[in-house]
PDB file of C-alpha atoms in Angstrom:
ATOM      1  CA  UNK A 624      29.912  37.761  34.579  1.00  0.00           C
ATOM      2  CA  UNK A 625      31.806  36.853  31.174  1.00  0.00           C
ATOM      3  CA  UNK A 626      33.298  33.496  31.136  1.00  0.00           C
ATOM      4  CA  UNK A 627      36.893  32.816  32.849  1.00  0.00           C
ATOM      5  CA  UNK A 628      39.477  30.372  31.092  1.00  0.00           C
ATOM      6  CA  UNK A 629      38.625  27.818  34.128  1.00  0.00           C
ATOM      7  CA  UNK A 630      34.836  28.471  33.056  1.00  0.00           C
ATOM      8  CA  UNK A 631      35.731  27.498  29.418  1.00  0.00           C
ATOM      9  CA  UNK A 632      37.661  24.181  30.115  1.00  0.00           C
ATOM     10  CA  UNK A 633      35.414  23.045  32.743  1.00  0.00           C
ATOM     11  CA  UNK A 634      32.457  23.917  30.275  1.00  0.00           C
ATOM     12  CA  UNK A 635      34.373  22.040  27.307  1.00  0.00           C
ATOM     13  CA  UNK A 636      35.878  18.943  29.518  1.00  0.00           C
ATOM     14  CA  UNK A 637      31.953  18.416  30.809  1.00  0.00           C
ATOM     15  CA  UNK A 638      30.372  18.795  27.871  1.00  0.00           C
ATOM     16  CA  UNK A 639      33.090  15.822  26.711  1.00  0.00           C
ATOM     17  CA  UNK A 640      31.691  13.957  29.138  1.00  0.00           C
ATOM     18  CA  UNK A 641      28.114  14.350  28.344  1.00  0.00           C
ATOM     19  CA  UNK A 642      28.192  15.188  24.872  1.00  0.00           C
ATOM     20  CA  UNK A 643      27.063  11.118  23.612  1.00  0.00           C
ATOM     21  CA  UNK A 644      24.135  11.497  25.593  1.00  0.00           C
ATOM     22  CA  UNK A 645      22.749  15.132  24.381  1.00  0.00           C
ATOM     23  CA  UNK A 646      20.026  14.115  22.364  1.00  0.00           C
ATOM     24  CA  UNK A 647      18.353  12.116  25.744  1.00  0.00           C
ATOM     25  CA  UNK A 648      19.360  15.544  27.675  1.00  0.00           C
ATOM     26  CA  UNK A 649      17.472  17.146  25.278  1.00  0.00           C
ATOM     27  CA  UNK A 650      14.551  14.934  25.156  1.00  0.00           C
ATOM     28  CA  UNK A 651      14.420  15.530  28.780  1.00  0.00           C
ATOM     29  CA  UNK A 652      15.099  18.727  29.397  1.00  0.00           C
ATOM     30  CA  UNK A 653      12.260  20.222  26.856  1.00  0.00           C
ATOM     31  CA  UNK A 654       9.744  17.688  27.980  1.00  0.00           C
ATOM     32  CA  UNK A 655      10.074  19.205  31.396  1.00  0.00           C
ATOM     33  CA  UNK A 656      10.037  22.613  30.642  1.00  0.00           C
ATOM     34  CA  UNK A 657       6.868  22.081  28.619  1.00  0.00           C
ATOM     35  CA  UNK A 658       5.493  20.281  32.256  1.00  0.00           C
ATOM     36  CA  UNK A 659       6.842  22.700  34.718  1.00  0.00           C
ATOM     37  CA  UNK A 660       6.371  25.822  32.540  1.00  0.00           C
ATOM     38  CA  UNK A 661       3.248  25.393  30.970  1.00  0.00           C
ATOM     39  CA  UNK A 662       3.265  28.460  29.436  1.00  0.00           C
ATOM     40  CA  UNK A 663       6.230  27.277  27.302  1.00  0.00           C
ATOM     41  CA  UNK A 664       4.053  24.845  25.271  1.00  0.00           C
ATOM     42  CA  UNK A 665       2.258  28.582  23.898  1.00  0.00           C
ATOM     43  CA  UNK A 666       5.182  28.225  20.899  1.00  0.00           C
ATOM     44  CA  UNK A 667       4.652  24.703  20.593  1.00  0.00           C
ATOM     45  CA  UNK A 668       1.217  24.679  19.346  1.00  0.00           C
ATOM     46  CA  UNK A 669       1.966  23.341  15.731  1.00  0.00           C
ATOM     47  CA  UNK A 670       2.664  19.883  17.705  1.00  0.00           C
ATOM     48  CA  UNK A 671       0.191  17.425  17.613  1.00  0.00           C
ATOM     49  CA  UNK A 672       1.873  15.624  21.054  1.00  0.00           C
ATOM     50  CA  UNK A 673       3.866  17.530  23.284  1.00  0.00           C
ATOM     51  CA  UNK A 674       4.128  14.926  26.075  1.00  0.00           C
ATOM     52  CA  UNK A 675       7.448  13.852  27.382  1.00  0.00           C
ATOM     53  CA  UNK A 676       9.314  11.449  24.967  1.00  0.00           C
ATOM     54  CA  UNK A 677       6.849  12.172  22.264  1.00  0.00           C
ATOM     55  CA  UNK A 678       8.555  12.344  18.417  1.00  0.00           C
ATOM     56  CA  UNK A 679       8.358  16.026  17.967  1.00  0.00           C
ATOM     57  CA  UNK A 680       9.729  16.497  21.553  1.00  0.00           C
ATOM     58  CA  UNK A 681      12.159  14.347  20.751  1.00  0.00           C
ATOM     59  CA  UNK A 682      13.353  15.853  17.749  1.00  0.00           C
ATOM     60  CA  UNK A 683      13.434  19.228  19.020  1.00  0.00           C
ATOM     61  CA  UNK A 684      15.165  18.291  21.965  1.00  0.00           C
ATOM     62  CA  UNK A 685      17.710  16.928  19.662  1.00  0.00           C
ATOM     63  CA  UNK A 686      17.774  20.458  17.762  1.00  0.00           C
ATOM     64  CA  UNK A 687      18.138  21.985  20.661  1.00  0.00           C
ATOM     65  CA  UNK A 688      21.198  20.283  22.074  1.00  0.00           C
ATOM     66  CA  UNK A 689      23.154  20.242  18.104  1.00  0.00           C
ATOM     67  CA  UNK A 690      23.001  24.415  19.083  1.00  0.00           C
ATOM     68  CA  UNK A 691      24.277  23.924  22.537  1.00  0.00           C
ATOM     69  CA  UNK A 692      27.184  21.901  21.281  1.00  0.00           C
ATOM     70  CA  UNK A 693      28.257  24.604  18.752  1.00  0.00           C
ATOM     71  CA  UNK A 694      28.273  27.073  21.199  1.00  0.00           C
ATOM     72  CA  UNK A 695      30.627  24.827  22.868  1.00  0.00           C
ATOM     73  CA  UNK A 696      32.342  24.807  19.917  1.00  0.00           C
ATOM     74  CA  UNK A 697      32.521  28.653  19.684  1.00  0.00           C
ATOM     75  CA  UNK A 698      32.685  29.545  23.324  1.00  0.00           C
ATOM     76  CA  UNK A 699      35.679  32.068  22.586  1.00  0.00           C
ATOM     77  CA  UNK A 700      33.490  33.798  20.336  1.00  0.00           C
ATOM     78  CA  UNK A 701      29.380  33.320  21.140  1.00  0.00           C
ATOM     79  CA  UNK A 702      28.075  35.938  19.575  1.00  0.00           C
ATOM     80  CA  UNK A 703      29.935  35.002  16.251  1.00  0.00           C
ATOM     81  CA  UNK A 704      29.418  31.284  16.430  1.00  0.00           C
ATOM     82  CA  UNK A 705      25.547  32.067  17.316  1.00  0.00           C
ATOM     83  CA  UNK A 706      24.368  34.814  15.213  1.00  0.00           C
ATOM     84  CA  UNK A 707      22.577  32.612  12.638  1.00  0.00           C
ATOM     85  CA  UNK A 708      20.499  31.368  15.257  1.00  0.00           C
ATOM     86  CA  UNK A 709      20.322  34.539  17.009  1.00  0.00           C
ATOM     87  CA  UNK A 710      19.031  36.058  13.783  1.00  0.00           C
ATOM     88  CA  UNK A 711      16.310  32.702  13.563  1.00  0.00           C
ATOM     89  CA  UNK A 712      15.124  33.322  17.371  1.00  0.00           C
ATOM     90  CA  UNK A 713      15.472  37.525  16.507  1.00  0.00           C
ATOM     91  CA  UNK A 714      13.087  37.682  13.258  1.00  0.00           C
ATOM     92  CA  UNK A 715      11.723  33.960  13.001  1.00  0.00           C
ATOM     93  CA  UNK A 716      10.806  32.389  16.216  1.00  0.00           C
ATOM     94  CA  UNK A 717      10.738  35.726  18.366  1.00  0.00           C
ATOM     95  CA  UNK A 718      10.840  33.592  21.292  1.00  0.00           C
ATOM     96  CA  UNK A 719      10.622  35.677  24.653  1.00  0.00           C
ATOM     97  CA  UNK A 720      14.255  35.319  25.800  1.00  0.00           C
ATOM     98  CA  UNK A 721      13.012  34.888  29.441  1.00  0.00           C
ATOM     99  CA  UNK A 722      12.487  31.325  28.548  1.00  0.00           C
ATOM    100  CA  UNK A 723      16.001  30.326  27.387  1.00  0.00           C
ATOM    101  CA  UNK A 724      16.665  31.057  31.213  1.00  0.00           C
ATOM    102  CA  UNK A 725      14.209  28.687  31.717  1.00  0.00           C
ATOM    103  CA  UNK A 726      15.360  25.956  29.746  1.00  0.00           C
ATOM    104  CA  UNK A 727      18.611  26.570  31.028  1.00  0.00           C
ATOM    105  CA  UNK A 728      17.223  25.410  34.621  1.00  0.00           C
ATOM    106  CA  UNK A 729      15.545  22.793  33.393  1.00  0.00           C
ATOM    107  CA  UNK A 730      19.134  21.327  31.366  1.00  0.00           C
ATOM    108  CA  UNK A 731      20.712  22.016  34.452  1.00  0.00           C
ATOM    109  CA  UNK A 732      18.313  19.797  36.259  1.00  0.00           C
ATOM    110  CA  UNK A 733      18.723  17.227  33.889  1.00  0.00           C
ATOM    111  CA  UNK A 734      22.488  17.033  34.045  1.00  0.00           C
ATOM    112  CA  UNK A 735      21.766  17.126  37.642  1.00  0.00           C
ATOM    113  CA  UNK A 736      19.827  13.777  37.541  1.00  0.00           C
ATOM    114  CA  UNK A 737      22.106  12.383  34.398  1.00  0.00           C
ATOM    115  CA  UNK A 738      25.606  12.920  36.181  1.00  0.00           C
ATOM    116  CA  UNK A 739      24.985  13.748  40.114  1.00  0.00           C
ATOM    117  CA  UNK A 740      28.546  12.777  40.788  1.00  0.00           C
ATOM    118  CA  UNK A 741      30.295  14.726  37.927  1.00  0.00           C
ATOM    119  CA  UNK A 742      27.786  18.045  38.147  1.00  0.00           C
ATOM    120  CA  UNK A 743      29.949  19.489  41.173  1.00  0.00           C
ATOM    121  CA  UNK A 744      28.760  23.093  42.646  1.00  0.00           C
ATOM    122  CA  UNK A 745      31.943  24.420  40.336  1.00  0.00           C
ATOM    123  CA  UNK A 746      31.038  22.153  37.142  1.00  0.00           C
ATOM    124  CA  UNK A 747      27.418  24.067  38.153  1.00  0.00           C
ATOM    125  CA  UNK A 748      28.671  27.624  38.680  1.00  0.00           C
ATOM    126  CA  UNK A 749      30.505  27.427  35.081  1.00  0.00           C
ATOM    127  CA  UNK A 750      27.600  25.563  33.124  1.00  0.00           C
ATOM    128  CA  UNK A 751      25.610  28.340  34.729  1.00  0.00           C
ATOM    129  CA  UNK A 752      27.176  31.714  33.433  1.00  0.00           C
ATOM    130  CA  UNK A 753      27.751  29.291  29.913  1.00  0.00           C
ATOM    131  CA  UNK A 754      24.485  28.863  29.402  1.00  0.00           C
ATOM    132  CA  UNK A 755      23.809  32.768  30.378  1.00  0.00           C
ATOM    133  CA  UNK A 756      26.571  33.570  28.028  1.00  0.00           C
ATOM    134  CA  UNK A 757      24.568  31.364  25.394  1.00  0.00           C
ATOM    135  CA  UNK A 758      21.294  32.778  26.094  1.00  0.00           C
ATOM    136  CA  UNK A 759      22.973  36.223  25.717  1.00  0.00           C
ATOM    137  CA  UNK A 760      24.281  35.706  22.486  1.00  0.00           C
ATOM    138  CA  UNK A 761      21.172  34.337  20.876  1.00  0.00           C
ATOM    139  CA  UNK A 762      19.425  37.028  22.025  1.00  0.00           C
ATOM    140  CA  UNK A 763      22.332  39.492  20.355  1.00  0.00           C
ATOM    141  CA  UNK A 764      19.539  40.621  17.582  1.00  0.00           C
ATOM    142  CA  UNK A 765      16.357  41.019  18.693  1.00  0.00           C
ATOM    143  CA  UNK A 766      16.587  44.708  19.190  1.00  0.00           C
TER     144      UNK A 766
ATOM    145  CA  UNK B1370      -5.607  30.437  48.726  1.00  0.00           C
ATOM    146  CA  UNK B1371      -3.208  27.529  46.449  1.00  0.00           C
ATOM    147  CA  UNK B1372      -4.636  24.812  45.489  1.00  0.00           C
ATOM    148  CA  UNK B1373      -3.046  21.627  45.977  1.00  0.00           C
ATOM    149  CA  UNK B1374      -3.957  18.819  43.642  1.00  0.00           C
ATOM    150  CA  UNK B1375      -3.647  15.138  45.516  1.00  0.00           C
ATOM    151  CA  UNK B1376      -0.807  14.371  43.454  1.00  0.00           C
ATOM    152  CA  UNK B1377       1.375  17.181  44.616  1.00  0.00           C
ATOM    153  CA  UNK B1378       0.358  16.696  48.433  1.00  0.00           C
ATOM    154  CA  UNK B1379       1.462  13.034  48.092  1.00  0.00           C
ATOM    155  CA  UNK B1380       4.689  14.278  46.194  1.00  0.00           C
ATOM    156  CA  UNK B1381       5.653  16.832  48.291  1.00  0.00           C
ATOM    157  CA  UNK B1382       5.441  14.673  51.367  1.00  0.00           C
ATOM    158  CA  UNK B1383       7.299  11.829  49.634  1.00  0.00           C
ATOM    159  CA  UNK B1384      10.040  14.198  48.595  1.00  0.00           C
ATOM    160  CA  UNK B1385      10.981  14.969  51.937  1.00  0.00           C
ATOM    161  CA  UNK B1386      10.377  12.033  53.697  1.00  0.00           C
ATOM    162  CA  UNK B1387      13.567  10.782  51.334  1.00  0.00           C
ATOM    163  CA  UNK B1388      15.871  13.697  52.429  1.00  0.00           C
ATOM    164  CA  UNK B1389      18.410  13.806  54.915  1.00  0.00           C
ATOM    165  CA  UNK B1390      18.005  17.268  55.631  1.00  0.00           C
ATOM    166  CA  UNK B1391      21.618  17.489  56.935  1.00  0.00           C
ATOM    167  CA  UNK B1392      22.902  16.444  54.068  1.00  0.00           C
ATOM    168  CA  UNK B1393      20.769  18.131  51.743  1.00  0.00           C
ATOM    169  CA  UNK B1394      20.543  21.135  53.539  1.00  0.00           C
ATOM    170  CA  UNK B1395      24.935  21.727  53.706  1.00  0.00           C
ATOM    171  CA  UNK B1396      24.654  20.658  50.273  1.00  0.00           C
ATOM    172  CA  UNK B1397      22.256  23.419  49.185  1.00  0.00           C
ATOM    173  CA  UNK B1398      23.447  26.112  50.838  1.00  0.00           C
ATOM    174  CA  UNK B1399      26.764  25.484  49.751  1.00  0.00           C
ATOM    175  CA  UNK B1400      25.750  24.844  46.381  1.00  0.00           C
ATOM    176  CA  UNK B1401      24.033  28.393  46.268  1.00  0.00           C
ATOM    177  CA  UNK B1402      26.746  30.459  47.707  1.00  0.00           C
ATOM    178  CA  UNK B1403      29.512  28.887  45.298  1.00  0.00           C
ATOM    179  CA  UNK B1404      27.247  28.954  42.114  1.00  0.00           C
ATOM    180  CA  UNK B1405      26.145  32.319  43.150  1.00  0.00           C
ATOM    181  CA  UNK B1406      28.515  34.028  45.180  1.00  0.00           C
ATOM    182  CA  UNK B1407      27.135  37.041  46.151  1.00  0.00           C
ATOM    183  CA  UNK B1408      24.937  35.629  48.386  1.00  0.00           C
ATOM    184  CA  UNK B1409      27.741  35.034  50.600  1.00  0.00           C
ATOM    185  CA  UNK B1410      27.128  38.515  51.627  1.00  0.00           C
ATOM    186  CA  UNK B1411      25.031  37.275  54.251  1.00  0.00           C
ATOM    187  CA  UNK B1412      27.272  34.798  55.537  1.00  0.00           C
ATOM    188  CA  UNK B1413      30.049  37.373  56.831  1.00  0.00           C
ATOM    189  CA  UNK B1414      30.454  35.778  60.132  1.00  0.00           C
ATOM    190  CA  UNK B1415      30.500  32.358  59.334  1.00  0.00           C
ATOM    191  CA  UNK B1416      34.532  31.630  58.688  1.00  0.00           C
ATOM    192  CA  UNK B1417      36.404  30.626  55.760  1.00  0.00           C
ATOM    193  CA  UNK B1418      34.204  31.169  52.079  1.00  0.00           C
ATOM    194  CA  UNK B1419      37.678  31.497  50.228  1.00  0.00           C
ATOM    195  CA  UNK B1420      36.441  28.968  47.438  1.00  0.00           C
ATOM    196  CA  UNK B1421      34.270  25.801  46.730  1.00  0.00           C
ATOM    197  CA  UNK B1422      36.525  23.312  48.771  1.00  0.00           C
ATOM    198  CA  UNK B1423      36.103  25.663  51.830  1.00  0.00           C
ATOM    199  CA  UNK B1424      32.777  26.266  51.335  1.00  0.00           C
ATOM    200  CA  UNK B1425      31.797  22.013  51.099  1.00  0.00           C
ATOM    201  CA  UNK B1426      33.838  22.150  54.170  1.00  0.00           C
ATOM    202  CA  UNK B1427      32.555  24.527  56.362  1.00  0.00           C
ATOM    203  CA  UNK B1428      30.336  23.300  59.308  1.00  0.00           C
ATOM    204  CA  UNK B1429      28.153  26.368  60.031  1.00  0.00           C
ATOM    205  CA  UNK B1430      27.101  26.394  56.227  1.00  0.00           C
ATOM    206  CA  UNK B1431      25.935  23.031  56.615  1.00  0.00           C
ATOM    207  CA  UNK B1432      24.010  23.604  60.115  1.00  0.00           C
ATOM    208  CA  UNK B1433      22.671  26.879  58.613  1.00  0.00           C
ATOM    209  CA  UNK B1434      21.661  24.561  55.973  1.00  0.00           C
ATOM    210  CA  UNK B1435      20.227  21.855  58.258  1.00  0.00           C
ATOM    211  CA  UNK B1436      18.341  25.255  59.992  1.00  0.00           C
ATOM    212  CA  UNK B1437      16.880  26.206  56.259  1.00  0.00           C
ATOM    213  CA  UNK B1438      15.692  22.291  55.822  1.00  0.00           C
ATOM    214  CA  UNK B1439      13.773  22.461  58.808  1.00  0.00           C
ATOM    215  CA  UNK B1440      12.099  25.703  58.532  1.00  0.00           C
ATOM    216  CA  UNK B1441      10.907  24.437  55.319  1.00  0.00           C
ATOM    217  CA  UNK B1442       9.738  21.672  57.247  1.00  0.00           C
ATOM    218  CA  UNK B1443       7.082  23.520  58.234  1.00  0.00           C
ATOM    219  CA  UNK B1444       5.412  24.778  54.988  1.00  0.00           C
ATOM    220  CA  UNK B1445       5.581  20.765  54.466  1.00  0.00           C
ATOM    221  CA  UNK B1446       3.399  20.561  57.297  1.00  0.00           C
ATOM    222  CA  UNK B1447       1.339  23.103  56.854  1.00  0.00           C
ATOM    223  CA  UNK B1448       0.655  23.354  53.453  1.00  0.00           C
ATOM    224  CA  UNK B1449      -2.515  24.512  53.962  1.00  0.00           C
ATOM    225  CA  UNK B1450      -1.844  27.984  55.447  1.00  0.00           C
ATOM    226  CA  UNK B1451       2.156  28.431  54.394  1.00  0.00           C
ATOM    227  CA  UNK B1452       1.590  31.931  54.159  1.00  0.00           C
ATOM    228  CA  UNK B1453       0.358  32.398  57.776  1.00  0.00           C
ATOM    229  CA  UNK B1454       3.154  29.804  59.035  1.00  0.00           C
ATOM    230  CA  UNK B1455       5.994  31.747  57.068  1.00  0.00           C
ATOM    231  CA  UNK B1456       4.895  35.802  58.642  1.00  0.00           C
ATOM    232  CA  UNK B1457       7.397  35.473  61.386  1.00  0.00           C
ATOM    233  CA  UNK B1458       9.651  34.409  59.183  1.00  0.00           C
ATOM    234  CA  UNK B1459       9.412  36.375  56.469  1.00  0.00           C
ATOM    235  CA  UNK B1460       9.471  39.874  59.400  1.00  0.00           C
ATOM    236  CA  UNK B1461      12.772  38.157  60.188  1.00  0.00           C
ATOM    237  CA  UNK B1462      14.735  37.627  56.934  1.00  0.00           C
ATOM    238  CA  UNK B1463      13.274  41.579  55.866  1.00  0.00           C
ATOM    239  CA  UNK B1464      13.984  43.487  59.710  1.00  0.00           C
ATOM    240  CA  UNK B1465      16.591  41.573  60.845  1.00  0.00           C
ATOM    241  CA  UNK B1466      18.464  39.819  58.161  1.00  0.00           C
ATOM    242  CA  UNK B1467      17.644  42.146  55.546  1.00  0.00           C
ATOM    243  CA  UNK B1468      17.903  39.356  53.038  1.00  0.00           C
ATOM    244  CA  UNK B1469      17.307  40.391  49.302  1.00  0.00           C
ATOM    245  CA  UNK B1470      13.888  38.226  48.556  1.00  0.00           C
ATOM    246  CA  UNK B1471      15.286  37.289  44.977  1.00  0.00           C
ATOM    247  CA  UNK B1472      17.453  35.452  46.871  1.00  0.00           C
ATOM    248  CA  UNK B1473      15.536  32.544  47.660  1.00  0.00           C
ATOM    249  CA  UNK B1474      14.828  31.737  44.573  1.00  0.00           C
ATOM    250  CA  UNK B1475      18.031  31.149  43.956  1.00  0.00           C
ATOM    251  CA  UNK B1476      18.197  29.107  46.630  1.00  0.00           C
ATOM    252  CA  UNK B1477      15.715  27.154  46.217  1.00  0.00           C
ATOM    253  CA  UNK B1478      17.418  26.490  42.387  1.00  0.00           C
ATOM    254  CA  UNK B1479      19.846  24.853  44.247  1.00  0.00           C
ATOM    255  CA  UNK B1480      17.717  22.858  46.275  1.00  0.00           C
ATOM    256  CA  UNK B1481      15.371  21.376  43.192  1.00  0.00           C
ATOM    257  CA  UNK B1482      19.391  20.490  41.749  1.00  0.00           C
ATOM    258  CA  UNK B1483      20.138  18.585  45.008  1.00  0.00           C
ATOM    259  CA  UNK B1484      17.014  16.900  45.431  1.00  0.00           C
ATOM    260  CA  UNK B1485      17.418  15.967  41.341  1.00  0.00           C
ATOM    261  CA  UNK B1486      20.348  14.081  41.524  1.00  0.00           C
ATOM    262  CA  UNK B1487      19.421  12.411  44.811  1.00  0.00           C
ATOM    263  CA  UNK B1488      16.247  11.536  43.430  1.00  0.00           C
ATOM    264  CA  UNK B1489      17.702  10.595  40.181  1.00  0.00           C
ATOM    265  CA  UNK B1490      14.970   9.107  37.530  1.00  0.00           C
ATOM    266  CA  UNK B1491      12.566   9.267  40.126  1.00  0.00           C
ATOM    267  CA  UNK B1492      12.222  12.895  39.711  1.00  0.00           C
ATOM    268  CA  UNK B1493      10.412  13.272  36.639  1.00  0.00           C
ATOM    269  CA  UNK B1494       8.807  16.295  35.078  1.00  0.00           C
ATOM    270  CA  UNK B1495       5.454  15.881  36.893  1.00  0.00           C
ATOM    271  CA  UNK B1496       7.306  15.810  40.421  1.00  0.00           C
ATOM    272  CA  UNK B1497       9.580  18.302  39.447  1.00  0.00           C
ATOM    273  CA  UNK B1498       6.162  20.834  38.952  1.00  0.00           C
ATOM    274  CA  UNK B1499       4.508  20.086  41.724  1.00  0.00           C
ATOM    275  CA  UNK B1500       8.162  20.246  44.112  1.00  0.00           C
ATOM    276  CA  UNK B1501       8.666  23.901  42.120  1.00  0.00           C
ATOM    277  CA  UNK B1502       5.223  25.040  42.473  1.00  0.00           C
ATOM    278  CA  UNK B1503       6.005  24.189  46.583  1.00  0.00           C
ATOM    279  CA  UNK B1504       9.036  26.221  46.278  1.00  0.00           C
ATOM    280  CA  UNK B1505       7.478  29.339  44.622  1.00  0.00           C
ATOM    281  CA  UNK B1506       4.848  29.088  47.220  1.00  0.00           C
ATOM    282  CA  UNK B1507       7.518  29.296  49.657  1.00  0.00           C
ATOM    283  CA  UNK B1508       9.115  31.552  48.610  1.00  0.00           C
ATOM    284  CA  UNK B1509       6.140  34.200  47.760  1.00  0.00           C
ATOM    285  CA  UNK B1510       5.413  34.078  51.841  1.00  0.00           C
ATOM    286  CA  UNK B1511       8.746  34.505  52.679  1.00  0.00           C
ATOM    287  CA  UNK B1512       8.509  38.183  50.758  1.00  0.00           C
ATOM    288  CA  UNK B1513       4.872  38.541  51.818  1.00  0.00           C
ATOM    289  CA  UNK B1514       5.914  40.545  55.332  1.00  0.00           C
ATOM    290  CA  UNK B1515       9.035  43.108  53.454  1.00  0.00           C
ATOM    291  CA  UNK B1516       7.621  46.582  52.953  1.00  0.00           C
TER     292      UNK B1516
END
């Protein structure tokens, strides 16, 4: 399921779209994963406030979404583009990587609500196998 | 035995009383087989899948999706006992549509996606829980009958 040329320009022409509003997709997306997946806020529990729109959620959403847009950046080459922060999630954060499918959903479902008419079943489809492709590569090192 | 909190009763119910389940139904189904195609497998008989216009276009994909809307319907109804409600159902998609049970999750993927962007702001984080914890409920009765 590797990522055609059509995957790669819808990927980069949507994220053009989108890209001025990433840190509120971020915002959003983490503050719902942390509400539908409570077992998400288990890594968060250095936060004093983890409720939606709160400054650390904020923040990290923000993180979060400066990583997605360099993988953008490097989608000819993800594991190259994302082995620093493979190497970070690998040794540092050792976060389960059943949960970047989960955040996935959850940015999906933002983008969803964010741009209904612009997130078409094929913008969907090639977001999709991106962010699988991303999850992939930061995964790369853990074992 | 689930446990519904008052909030997701009331949310649940809301949710659907804002869907046109023709519309989101064709939409879902679609949605699912183009984002994940090999669950047109099941669809062999239902004309032209070629690619995503054809798909949008089709009318038995959107009155099988209308059919899906409905049957959920039910557990809407019945939320009480959507295991018992689901048992003919779920002998039916294992002995005679031999459907793979991941595949409603999938499905219902789609369906939280189509109900987010009709829903827009509205569905926040806290509705989004309670309409996924619905869905998982679903889904675990429509696998409860395979063996």
């Amino acid at each position: 399921m590797s990522l055609s040329a059509k995957d790669k320009d819808t990927v980069k022409l949507f994220w053009a779209k989108v890209a001025d509003k990433a840190e509120e997709i971020g915002s959003d997306a983490l503050s719902r994963m942390l509400a539908v997946y409570p077992q998400t806020k288990t890594y968060f529990s250095h936060w004093k406030d983890l409720s939606p729109g709160s400054a650390p959620v904020n923040k990290h959403g923000k993180t979060i979404m400066l990583g997605v847009a360099d993988a953008v950046a490097s989608i000819d080459d993800l594991n190259a583009g994302l082995l620093a922060l493979s190497e970070l999630h690998a040794f540092t954060l050792r976060v389960d990587p059943a949960n970047f499918k989960i955040l996935a959903h959850c940015i999906l479902v933002v983008l969803s609500i964010k741009f209904p008419k612009d997130f078409t079943p094929e913008v969907h489809v090639s977001l999709d196998k991106f962010l699988a492709a991303l999850a992939r590569a930061l995964s790369e090192k853990y074992r | 035995m689930v446990v519904w909190t008052d909030f997701e009763r009331a949310t649940i119910a809301d949710i659907f009383s804002k869907l046109d389940y023709e519309a989101v139904g064709g939409a879902t189904l679609a949605r699912c087989l183009i984002v994940y195609p090999w669950t047109q497998r099941y669809f062999g008989n239902f004309g032209n899948l070629y690619n995503a216009a054809a798909i949008m276009g089709n009318p038995m994909i959107a009155k099988h999706g209308t059919t899906i809307l409905h049957g959920l319907d039910r557990a809407v109804k019945n939320m009480d006992n959507i295991k018992a409600t689901y048992a003919e159902l779920s002998v039916l998609h294992s002995e005679k549509l031999h459907v793979d049970p991941d595949n409603f999750k999938l499905l219902s993927d789609c369906l939280t996606i189509v109900v987010a962007a009709q829903l827009g702001k509205a569905f926040s984080g806290e509705v989004q829980a309670a309409f996924q914890k619905f869905l998982s409920v679903v889904v675990s009765a429509l696998g409860k009958q395979y063996h």
